[in-house]
PDB file of C-alpha atoms and ligand atoms in Angstrom:
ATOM      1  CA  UNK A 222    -122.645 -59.590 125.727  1.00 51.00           C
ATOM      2  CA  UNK A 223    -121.680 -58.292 128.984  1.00 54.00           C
ATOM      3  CA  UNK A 224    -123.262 -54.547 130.004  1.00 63.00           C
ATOM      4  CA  UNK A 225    -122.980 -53.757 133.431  1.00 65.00           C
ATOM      5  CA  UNK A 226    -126.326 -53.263 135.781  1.00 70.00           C
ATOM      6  CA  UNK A 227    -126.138 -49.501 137.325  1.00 68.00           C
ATOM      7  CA  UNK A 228    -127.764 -50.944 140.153  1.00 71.00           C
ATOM      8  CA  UNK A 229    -125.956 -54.002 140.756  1.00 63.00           C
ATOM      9  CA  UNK A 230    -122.543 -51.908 140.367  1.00 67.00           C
ATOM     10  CA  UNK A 231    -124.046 -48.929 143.005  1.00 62.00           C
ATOM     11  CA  UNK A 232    -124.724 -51.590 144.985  1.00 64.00           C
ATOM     12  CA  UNK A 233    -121.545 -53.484 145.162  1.00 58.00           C
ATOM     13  CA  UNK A 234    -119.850 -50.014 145.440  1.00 68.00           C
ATOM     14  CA  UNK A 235    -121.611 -49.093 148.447  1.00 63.00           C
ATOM     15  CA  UNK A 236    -121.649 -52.675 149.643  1.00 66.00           C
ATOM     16  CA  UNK A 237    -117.858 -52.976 150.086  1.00 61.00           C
ATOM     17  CA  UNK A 238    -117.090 -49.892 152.285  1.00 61.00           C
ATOM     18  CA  UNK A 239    -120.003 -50.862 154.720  1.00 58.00           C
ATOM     19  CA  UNK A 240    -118.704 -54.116 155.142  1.00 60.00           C
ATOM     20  CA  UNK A 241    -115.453 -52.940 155.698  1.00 58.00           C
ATOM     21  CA  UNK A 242    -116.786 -50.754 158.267  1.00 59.00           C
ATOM     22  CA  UNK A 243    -118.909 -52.810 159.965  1.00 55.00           C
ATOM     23  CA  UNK A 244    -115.760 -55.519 160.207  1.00 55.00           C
ATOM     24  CA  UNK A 245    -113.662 -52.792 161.832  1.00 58.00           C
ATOM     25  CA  UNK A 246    -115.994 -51.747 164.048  1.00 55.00           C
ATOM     26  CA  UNK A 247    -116.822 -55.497 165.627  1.00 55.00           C
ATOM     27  CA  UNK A 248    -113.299 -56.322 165.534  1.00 60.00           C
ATOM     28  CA  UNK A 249    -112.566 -57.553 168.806  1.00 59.00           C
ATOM     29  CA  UNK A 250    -109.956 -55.600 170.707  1.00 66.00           C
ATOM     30  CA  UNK A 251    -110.130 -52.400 167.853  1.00 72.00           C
ATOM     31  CA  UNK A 252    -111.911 -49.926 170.332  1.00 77.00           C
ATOM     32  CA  UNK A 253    -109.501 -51.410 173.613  1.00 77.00           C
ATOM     33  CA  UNK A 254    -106.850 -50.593 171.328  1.00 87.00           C
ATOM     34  CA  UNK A 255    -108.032 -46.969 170.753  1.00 92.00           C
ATOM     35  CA  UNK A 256    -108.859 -46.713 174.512  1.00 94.00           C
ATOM     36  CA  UNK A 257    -105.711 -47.556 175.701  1.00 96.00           C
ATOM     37  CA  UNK A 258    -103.833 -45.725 172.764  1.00 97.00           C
ATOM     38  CA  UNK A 259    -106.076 -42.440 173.999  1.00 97.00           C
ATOM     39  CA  UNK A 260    -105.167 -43.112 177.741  1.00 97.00           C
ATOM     40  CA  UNK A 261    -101.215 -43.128 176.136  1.00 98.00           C
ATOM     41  CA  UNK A 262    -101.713 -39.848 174.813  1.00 97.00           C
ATOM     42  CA  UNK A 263    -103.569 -38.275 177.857  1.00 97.00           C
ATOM     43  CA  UNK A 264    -100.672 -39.591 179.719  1.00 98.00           C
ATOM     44  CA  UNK A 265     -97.771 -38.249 177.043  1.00 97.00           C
ATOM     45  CA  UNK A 266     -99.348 -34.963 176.900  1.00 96.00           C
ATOM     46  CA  UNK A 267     -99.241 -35.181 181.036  1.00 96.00           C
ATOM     47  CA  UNK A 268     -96.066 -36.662 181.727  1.00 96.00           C
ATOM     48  CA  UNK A 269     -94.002 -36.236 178.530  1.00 96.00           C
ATOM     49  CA  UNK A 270     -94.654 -32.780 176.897  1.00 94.00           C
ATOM     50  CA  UNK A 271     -92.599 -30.441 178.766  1.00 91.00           C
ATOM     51  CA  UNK A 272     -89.854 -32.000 176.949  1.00 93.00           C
ATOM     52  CA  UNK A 273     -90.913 -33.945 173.707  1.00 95.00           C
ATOM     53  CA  UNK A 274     -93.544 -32.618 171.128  1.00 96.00           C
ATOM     54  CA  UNK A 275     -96.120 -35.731 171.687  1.00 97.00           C
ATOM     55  CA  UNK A 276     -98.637 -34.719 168.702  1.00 95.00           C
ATOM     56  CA  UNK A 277     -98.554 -33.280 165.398  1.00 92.00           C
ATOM     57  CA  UNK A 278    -101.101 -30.579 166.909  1.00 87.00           C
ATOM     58  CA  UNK A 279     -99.026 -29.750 169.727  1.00 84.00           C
ATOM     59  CA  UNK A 280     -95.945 -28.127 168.155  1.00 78.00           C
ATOM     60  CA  UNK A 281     -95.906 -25.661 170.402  1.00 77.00           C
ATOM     61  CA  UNK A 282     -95.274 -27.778 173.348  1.00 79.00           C
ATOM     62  CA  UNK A 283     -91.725 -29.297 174.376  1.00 82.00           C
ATOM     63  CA  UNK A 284     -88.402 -28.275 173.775  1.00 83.00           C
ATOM     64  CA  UNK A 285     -85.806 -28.274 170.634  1.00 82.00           C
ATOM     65  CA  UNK A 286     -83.465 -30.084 171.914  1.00 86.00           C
ATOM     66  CA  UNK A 287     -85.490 -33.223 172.977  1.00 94.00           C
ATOM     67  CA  UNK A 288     -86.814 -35.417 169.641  1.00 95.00           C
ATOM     68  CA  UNK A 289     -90.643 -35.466 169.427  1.00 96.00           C
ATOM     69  CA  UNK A 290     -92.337 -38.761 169.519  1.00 97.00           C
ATOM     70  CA  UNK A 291     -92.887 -38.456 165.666  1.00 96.00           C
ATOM     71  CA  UNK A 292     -89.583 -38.333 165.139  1.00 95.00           C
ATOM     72  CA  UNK A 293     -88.551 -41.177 167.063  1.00 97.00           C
ATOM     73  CA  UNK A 294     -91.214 -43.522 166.052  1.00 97.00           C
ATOM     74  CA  UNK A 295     -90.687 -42.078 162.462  1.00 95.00           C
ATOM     75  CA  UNK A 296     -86.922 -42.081 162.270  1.00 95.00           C
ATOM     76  CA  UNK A 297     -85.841 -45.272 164.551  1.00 95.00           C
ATOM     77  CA  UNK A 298     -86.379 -49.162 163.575  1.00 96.00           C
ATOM     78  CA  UNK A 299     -86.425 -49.912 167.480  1.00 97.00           C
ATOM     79  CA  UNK A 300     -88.718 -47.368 167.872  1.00 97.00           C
ATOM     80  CA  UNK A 301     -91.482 -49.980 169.657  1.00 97.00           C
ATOM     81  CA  UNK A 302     -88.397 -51.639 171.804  1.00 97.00           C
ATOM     82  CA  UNK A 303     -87.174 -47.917 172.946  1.00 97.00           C
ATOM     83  CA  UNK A 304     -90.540 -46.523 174.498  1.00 98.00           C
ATOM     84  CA  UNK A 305     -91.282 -50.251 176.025  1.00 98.00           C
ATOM     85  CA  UNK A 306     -88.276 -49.230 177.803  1.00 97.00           C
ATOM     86  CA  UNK A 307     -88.009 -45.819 177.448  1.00 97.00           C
ATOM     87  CA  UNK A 308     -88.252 -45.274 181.651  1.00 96.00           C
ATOM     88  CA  UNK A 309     -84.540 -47.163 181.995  1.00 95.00           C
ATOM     89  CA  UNK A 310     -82.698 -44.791 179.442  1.00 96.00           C
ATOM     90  CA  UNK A 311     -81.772 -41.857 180.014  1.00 93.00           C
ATOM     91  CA  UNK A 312     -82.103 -38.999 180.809  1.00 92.00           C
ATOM     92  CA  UNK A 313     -85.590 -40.198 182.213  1.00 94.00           C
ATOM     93  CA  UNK A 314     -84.516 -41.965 184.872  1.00 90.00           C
ATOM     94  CA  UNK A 315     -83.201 -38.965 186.516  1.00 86.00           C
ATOM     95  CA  UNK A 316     -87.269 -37.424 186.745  1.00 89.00           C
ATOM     96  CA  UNK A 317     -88.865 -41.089 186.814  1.00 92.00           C
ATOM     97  CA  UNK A 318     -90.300 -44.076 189.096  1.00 92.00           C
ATOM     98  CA  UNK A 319     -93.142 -46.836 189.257  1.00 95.00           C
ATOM     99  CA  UNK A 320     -95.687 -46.655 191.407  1.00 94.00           C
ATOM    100  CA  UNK A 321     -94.204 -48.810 194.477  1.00 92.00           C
ATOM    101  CA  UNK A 322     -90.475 -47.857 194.342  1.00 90.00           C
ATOM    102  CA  UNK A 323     -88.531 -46.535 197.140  1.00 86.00           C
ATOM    103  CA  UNK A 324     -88.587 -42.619 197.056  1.00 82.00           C
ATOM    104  CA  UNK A 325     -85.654 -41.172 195.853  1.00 74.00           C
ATOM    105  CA  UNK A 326     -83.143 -39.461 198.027  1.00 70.00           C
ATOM    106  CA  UNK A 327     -83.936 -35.907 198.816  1.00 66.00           C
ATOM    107  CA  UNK A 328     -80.389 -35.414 196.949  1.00 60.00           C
ATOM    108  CA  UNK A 329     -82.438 -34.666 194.210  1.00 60.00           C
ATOM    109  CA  UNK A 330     -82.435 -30.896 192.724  1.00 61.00           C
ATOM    110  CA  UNK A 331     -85.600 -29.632 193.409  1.00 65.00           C
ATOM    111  CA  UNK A 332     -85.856 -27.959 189.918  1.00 70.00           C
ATOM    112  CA  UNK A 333     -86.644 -31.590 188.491  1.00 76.00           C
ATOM    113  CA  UNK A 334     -90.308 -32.417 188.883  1.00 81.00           C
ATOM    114  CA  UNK A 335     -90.791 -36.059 189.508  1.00 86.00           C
ATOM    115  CA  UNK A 336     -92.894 -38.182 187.121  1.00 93.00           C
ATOM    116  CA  UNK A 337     -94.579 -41.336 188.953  1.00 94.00           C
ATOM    117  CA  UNK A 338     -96.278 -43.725 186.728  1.00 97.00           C
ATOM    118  CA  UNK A 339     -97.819 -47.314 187.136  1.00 97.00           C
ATOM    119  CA  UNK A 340     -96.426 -50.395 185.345  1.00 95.00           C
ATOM    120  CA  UNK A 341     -99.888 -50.245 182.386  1.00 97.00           C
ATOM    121  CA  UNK A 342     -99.161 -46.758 181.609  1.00 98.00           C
ATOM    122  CA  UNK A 343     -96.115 -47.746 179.528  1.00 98.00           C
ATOM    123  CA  UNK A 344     -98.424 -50.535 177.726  1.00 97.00           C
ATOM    124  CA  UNK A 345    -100.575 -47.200 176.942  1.00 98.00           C
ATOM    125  CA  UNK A 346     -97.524 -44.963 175.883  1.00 98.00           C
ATOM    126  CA  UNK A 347     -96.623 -47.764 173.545  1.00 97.00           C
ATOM    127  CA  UNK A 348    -100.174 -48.033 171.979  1.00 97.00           C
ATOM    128  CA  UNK A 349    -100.034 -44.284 171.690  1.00 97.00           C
ATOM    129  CA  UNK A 350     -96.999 -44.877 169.918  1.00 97.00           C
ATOM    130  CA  UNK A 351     -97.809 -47.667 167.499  1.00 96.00           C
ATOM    131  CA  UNK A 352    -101.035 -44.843 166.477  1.00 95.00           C
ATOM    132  CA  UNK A 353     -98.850 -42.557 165.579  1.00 95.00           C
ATOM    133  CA  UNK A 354     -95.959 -44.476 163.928  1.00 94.00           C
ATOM    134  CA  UNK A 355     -99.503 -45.546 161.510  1.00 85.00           C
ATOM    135  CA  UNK A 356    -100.752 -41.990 160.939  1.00 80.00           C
TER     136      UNK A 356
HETATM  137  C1  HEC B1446     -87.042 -33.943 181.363  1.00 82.48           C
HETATM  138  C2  HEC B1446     -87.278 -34.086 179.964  1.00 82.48           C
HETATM  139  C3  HEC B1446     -87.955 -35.334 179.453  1.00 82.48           C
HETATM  140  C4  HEC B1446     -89.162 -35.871 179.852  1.00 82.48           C
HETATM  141  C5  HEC B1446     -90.121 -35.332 180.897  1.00 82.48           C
HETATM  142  C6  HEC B1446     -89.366 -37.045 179.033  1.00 82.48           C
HETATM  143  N1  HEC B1446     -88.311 -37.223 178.179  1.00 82.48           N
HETATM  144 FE1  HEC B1446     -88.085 -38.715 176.777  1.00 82.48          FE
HETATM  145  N2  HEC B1446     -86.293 -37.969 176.258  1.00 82.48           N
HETATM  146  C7  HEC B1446     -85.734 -36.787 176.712  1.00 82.48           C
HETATM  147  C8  HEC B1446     -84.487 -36.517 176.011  1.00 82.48           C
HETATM  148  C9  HEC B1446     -83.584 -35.326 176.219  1.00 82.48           C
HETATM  149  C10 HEC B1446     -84.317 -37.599 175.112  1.00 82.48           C
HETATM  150  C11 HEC B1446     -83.152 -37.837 174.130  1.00 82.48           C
HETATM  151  C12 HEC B1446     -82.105 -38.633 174.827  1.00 82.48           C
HETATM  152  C13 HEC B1446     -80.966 -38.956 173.928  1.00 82.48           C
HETATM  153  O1  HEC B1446     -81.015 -38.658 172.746  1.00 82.48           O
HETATM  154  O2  HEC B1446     -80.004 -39.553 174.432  1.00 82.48           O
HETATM  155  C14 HEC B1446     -85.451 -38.487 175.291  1.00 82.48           C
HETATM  156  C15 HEC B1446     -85.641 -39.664 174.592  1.00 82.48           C
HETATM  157  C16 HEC B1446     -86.763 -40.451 174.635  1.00 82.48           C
HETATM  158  C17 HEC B1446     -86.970 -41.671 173.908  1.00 82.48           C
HETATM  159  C18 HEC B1446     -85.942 -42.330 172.991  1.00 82.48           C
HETATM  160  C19 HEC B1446     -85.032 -43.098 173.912  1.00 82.48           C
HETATM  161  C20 HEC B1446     -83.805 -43.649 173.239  1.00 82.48           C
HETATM  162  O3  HEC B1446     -82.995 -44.254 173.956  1.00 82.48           O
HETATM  163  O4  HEC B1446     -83.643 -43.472 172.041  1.00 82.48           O
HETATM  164  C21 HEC B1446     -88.200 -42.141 174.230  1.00 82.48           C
HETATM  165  C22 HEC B1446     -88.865 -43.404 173.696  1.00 82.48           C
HETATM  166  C23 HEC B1446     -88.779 -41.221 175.189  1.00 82.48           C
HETATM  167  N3  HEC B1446     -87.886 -40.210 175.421  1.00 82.48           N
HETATM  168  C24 HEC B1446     -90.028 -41.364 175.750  1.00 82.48           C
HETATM  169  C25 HEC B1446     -90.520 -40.535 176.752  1.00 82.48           C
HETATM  170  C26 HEC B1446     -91.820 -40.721 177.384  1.00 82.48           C
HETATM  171  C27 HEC B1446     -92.816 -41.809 177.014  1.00 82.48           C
HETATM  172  C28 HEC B1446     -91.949 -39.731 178.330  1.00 82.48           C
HETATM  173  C29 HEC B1446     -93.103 -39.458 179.262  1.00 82.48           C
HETATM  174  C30 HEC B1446     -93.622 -40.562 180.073  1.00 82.48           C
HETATM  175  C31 HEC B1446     -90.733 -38.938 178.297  1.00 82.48           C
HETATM  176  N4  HEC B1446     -89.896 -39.449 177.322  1.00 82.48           N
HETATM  177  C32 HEC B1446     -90.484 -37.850 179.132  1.00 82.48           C
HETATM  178  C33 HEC B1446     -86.258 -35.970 177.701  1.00 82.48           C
HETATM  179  C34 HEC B1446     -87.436 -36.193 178.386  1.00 82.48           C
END
């Protein structure tokens, strides 16, 4: 006859979520991940959010006509491919350099405020991304 031990069941019940936690917590590369995801939202919310809404808590932010980054990373397959790359479409280009490149011409209108980034900031956006295409 098989009755089940209270004990032994609270035990494995509280045994599996701690283990669980504990792996995800000593995962190697699971808290660089966050970090650099974080440093992609510091720099959306910097660079980014006077056109796209970057966060669900930021509604308020951006404007209509540009798609926020939920959308995109909701609504697009290529999402991943299209913010790895995100600096060659347009319109960013237009507002947009690495660290490095020439200056632009002073051709351009002074009501566009330029956006200078490094190289590992788009490795950051993207991480940003991925965390919110999972949320
Ligand atoms: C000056 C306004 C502006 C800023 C600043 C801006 N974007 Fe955009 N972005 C747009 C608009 C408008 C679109 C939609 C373009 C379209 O649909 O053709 C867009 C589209 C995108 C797309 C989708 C591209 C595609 O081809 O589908 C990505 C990814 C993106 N932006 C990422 C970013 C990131 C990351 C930043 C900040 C580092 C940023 N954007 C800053 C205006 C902006």
């Amino acid at each position: 006859m098989t009755r089940s031990n209270p004990r032994l069941t609270l035990a494995l019940s509280l045994a599996l979520p701690l283990a669980t936690a504990l792996l995800a917590a000593s995962a190697p590369g699971a808290r660089a991940d966050d970090d650099l995801a974080e440093r992609g939202k510091a720099l959306s919310r910097q660079h980014c959010a006077r056109c796209h809404v970057v966060a669900p808590d930021d509604r308020m932010t951006g404007i209509s006509s540009t798609p926020s980054f939920m959308i995109l990373v909701e609504a697009l397959d290529d999402w991943r491919e299209r913010f790895a790359t995100f600096h060659a479409r347009l319109p960013h280009p237009a507002h947009l350099r690495f660290e490095g490149d020439a200056e632009r011409p002073d051709t351009q209108p002074a009501t566009i405020a330029e956006v200078i980034l490094r190289y590992e900031d788009v490795e950051a956006i993207v991480a940003y991304a991925e965390r919110l295409h999972g949320e």
